[in-house]
CSV table of C-alpha atoms in Angstrom, one decimal:
chain,number,residue,atom,x,y,z
A,16,UNK,CA,-147.9,148.8,62.2
A,17,UNK,CA,-150.9,147.6,64.4
A,18,UNK,CA,-153.7,150.2,65.1
A,19,UNK,CA,-157.1,150.4,66.3
A,20,UNK,CA,-159.8,152.8,64.9
A,21,UNK,CA,-162.9,153.8,66.7
A,22,UNK,CA,-165.9,155.9,65.8
A,23,UNK,CA,-165.9,159.3,66.9
A,24,UNK,CA,-168.1,160.6,69.8
A,25,UNK,CA,-169.8,161.7,71.7
A,26,UNK,CA,-172.6,159.3,71.4
A,27,UNK,CA,-175.7,160.5,72.9
A,28,UNK,CA,-178.6,157.9,73.5
A,29,UNK,CA,-181.8,157.9,75.5
A,30,UNK,CA,-182.2,155.2,78.2
A,31,UNK,CA,-183.2,151.8,77.0
A,32,UNK,CA,-181.9,152.5,73.4
A,33,UNK,CA,-179.7,150.2,71.3
A,34,UNK,CA,-176.0,151.0,71.4
A,35,UNK,CA,-173.4,150.2,68.8
A,36,UNK,CA,-169.8,151.6,69.0
A,37,UNK,CA,-167.6,150.6,66.0
A,38,UNK,CA,-164.1,149.4,66.3
A,39,UNK,CA,-161.9,148.1,63.4
A,40,UNK,CA,-158.4,147.0,63.8
A,41,UNK,CA,-155.1,146.6,61.7
A,42,UNK,CA,-152.8,143.9,63.0
A,43,UNK,CA,-150.3,141.2,62.0
A,44,UNK,CA,-151.0,137.7,63.1
A,45,UNK,CA,-153.8,137.0,65.4
A,46,UNK,CA,-154.3,139.7,68.1
A,47,UNK,CA,-156.5,139.5,71.3
A,48,UNK,CA,-159.1,142.1,71.4
A,49,UNK,CA,-160.6,144.0,74.4
A,50,UNK,CA,-163.1,146.7,75.4
A,51,UNK,CA,-162.2,148.9,78.3
A,52,UNK,CA,-164.5,151.4,80.0
A,53,UNK,CA,-163.5,154.6,81.9
A,54,UNK,CA,-166.3,155.9,84.2
A,55,UNK,CA,-166.0,159.7,85.3
A,56,UNK,CA,-163.3,160.1,87.7
A,57,UNK,CA,-162.1,156.5,87.5
A,58,UNK,CA,-159.3,154.5,85.8
A,59,UNK,CA,-159.8,152.2,82.9
A,60,UNK,CA,-161.1,148.8,83.6
A,61,UNK,CA,-161.7,145.8,81.5
A,62,UNK,CA,-165.4,145.5,80.2
A,63,UNK,CA,-164.8,142.3,77.8
A,64,UNK,CA,-162.5,140.4,75.8
A,65,UNK,CA,-162.1,137.9,72.9
A,66,UNK,CA,-158.9,136.0,72.1
A,67,UNK,CA,-159.7,134.3,68.7
A,68,UNK,CA,-162.0,134.6,65.5
A,69,UNK,CA,-165.7,134.3,66.2
A,70,UNK,CA,-165.4,134.5,69.9
A,71,UNK,CA,-167.8,136.7,71.5
A,72,UNK,CA,-167.0,138.5,74.6
A,73,UNK,CA,-169.8,139.6,77.1
A,74,UNK,CA,-170.3,141.3,80.3
A,75,UNK,CA,-172.9,143.7,82.0
A,76,UNK,CA,-175.2,143.3,79.1
A,77,UNK,CA,-172.5,144.4,76.5
A,78,UNK,CA,-171.3,142.1,73.8
A,79,UNK,CA,-168.7,142.1,71.1
A,80,UNK,CA,-167.8,139.5,68.5
A,81,UNK,CA,-164.2,139.0,67.1
A,82,UNK,CA,-164.8,139.2,63.2
A,83,UNK,CA,-161.4,138.4,61.5
A,84,UNK,CA,-163.0,138.7,58.0
A,85,UNK,CA,-163.9,142.4,58.7
A,86,UNK,CA,-161.1,143.0,61.3
A,87,UNK,CA,-163.7,144.3,63.5
A,88,UNK,CA,-164.8,144.2,67.2
A,89,UNK,CA,-168.1,146.3,67.5
A,90,UNK,CA,-169.4,146.8,70.9
A,91,UNK,CA,-173.2,146.4,71.5
A,92,UNK,CA,-175.8,146.6,74.2
A,93,UNK,CA,-179.5,146.2,73.7
A,94,UNK,CA,-180.7,148.6,76.3
A,95,UNK,CA,-178.5,151.3,77.7
A,96,UNK,CA,-178.8,152.8,81.2
A,97,UNK,CA,-177.8,156.2,82.6
A,98,UNK,CA,-175.1,154.4,84.5
A,99,UNK,CA,-173.4,153.3,81.3
A,100,UNK,CA,-172.3,156.8,80.5
A,101,UNK,CA,-168.5,156.6,80.2
A,102,UNK,CA,-165.6,156.5,77.8
A,103,UNK,CA,-165.2,153.2,75.9
A,104,UNK,CA,-161.8,152.1,74.4
A,105,UNK,CA,-161.2,149.4,71.9
A,106,UNK,CA,-157.7,147.7,72.3
A,107,UNK,CA,-155.7,144.9,70.9
A,108,UNK,CA,-152.8,142.9,72.3
A,109,UNK,CA,-150.3,141.4,69.9
A,110,UNK,CA,-149.8,137.7,70.6
A,111,UNK,CA,-146.2,137.6,69.6
A,112,UNK,CA,-143.1,139.7,69.6
A,113,UNK,CA,-143.3,142.5,72.1
A,114,UNK,CA,-147.0,141.7,73.1
A,115,UNK,CA,-147.6,145.5,72.4
A,116,UNK,CA,-151.1,146.5,73.8
A,117,UNK,CA,-152.8,149.4,71.8
A,118,UNK,CA,-155.7,151.4,72.4
A,119,UNK,CA,-158.2,153.4,70.2
A,120,UNK,CA,-158.9,157.0,70.9
A,121,UNK,CA,-162.0,156.3,73.0
A,122,UNK,CA,-165.8,156.8,72.4
A,123,UNK,CA,-167.7,158.9,74.9
A,124,UNK,CA,-171.2,157.6,75.5
A,125,UNK,CA,-173.9,159.9,77.2
A,126,UNK,CA,-177.2,158.3,78.2
A,127,UNK,CA,-180.0,160.7,79.0
A,128,UNK,CA,-182.9,159.7,81.3
B,12,UNK,CA,-156.0,142.2,96.2
B,13,UNK,CA,-154.6,145.4,96.3
B,14,UNK,CA,-154.8,147.5,93.0
B,15,UNK,CA,-152.1,149.3,91.1
B,16,UNK,CA,-151.0,152.2,93.2
B,17,UNK,CA,-149.8,155.5,91.7
B,18,UNK,CA,-148.5,158.8,93.1
B,19,UNK,CA,-148.7,161.6,93.2
B,20,UNK,CA,-152.3,162.0,91.9
B,21,UNK,CA,-151.8,165.7,90.7
B,22,UNK,CA,-148.8,167.7,90.0
B,23,UNK,CA,-148.5,171.2,88.6
B,24,UNK,CA,-145.0,172.3,87.4
B,25,UNK,CA,-143.5,175.1,85.3
B,26,UNK,CA,-142.0,174.2,81.9
B,27,UNK,CA,-138.4,173.2,82.1
B,28,UNK,CA,-138.9,171.7,85.6
B,29,UNK,CA,-138.6,168.2,86.4
B,30,UNK,CA,-141.2,165.7,87.7
B,31,UNK,CA,-141.3,162.0,88.7
B,32,UNK,CA,-144.2,159.5,88.9
B,33,UNK,CA,-144.2,156.4,90.9
B,34,UNK,CA,-146.0,153.2,90.4
B,35,UNK,CA,-146.5,150.2,92.5
B,36,UNK,CA,-148.1,147.2,90.4
B,37,UNK,CA,-150.2,144.3,91.6
B,38,UNK,CA,-147.9,141.8,93.6
B,39,UNK,CA,-146.7,139.2,91.2
B,40,UNK,CA,-147.5,140.9,88.0
B,41,UNK,CA,-144.4,140.6,85.7
B,42,UNK,CA,-145.4,143.2,83.0
B,43,UNK,CA,-145.7,146.8,83.8
B,44,UNK,CA,-146.6,149.5,81.3
B,45,UNK,CA,-146.6,153.4,81.4
B,46,UNK,CA,-149.2,155.3,79.0
B,47,UNK,CA,-149.7,158.9,78.3
B,48,UNK,CA,-153.2,159.8,78.0
B,49,UNK,CA,-153.8,163.4,76.6
B,50,UNK,CA,-157.1,164.8,77.2
B,51,UNK,CA,-159.7,163.4,74.7
B,52,UNK,CA,-157.2,160.8,73.4
B,53,UNK,CA,-156.6,157.3,73.9
B,54,UNK,CA,-153.7,155.9,76.0
B,55,UNK,CA,-150.5,156.0,74.3
B,56,UNK,CA,-147.9,153.4,75.2
B,57,UNK,CA,-144.6,155.1,76.4
B,58,UNK,CA,-142.7,152.0,77.9
B,59,UNK,CA,-143.3,148.4,78.6
B,60,UNK,CA,-141.3,146.3,81.0
B,61,UNK,CA,-141.1,142.6,81.5
B,62,UNK,CA,-139.7,142.1,85.1
B,63,UNK,CA,-136.9,144.6,85.1
B,64,UNK,CA,-136.1,144.7,81.5
B,65,UNK,CA,-137.5,147.0,78.8
B,66,UNK,CA,-139.6,145.2,76.1
B,67,UNK,CA,-140.8,148.2,74.1
B,68,UNK,CA,-139.9,151.9,74.6
B,69,UNK,CA,-140.1,153.0,70.9
B,70,UNK,CA,-142.5,155.8,71.6
B,71,UNK,CA,-140.8,157.2,74.7
B,72,UNK,CA,-139.3,160.6,74.0
B,73,UNK,CA,-135.9,159.6,75.3
B,74,UNK,CA,-134.3,163.1,75.2
B,75,UNK,CA,-136.4,164.2,78.2
B,76,UNK,CA,-138.4,161.0,79.4
B,77,UNK,CA,-136.9,158.2,81.4
B,78,UNK,CA,-138.2,155.3,83.2
B,79,UNK,CA,-136.9,152.4,85.3
B,80,UNK,CA,-138.1,149.4,87.2
B,81,UNK,CA,-135.8,148.3,89.8
B,82,UNK,CA,-135.9,144.9,91.1
B,83,UNK,CA,-138.8,144.1,88.8
B,84,UNK,CA,-141.4,145.6,91.1
B,85,UNK,CA,-141.9,149.4,91.6
B,86,UNK,CA,-141.4,151.8,88.7
B,87,UNK,CA,-140.7,155.5,88.3
B,88,UNK,CA,-141.2,157.6,85.2
B,89,UNK,CA,-139.3,160.8,85.0
B,90,UNK,CA,-139.7,163.8,82.7
B,91,UNK,CA,-136.9,166.5,82.6
B,92,UNK,CA,-137.2,169.1,81.3
B,93,UNK,CA,-141.0,169.2,81.0
B,94,UNK,CA,-142.7,171.0,78.1
B,95,UNK,CA,-146.3,172.3,77.8
B,96,UNK,CA,-147.3,169.4,75.6
B,97,UNK,CA,-146.3,166.9,78.4
B,98,UNK,CA,-149.5,167.9,80.2
B,99,UNK,CA,-151.5,164.7,80.3
B,100,UNK,CA,-152.5,161.9,82.7
B,101,UNK,CA,-149.9,159.3,83.2
B,102,UNK,CA,-151.3,155.8,83.5
B,103,UNK,CA,-149.5,152.8,85.0
B,104,UNK,CA,-150.8,149.3,84.4
B,105,UNK,CA,-149.6,145.9,85.1
B,106,UNK,CA,-150.5,142.4,83.9
B,107,UNK,CA,-149.8,138.9,85.1
B,108,UNK,CA,-147.7,138.3,82.1
B,109,UNK,CA,-147.3,139.7,78.5
B,110,UNK,CA,-149.0,136.8,76.7
B,111,UNK,CA,-151.7,138.1,74.4
B,112,UNK,CA,-154.9,137.6,76.3
B,113,UNK,CA,-153.8,139.2,79.5
B,114,UNK,CA,-155.8,141.9,81.0
B,115,UNK,CA,-154.3,145.1,82.1
B,116,UNK,CA,-155.1,146.6,85.5
B,117,UNK,CA,-154.7,150.1,85.6
B,118,UNK,CA,-153.9,152.6,88.5
B,119,UNK,CA,-156.0,155.9,88.9
B,120,UNK,CA,-153.3,158.0,87.0
B,121,UNK,CA,-151.1,161.0,87.7
B,122,UNK,CA,-152.4,164.1,86.2
B,123,UNK,CA,-149.7,166.5,85.0
B,124,UNK,CA,-150.3,170.1,84.2
B,125,UNK,CA,-147.3,171.9,82.8
B,126,UNK,CA,-147.6,175.8,82.8
């Protein structure tokens, strides 16, 4: 079945460091891919998305590129801030059938000043 | 626009008791999801509704969990009887439709502690 695999956390970085959080997926067909973020004490919210191969999603300095050949959707940011500390979830949505929405286990990011 | 409303925010019960959670999605959103998020894990889909019909409930423990979405708007999720392992945050989310590129809008969640 469909699944999403994320790198384990926590990831601890100093402010202004480069961030990569790896995400790979298994899916039939051509899913849409998403990154959601959960800030402390808040609900999940969309960070960015990509709907087809080679699409790049971007928001708030974060980027991720839909790589069909490697079934990956890695999240990157060139310079993290303390305010980026949160849990990041990779997700996919089937584009046929039941359109099931599946989440990874989440990666906690801690950014130190 | 108003967000996804959930209640109660917190609930503590003894094992074998029952509990119900309520969700009011964003107006006009046809698709409604209930997820279970155990501490340190990602959200696990329990049930997905399209209007008032069930699209997917393959991971819903049907011997103890039930859910309904009357009139295609509000939804309730019930657990009876509760087990210790049901301690989790129950997240409700909605989307405009179930098409693949749709974005989910989540509520704040209902945190359940089973003692």
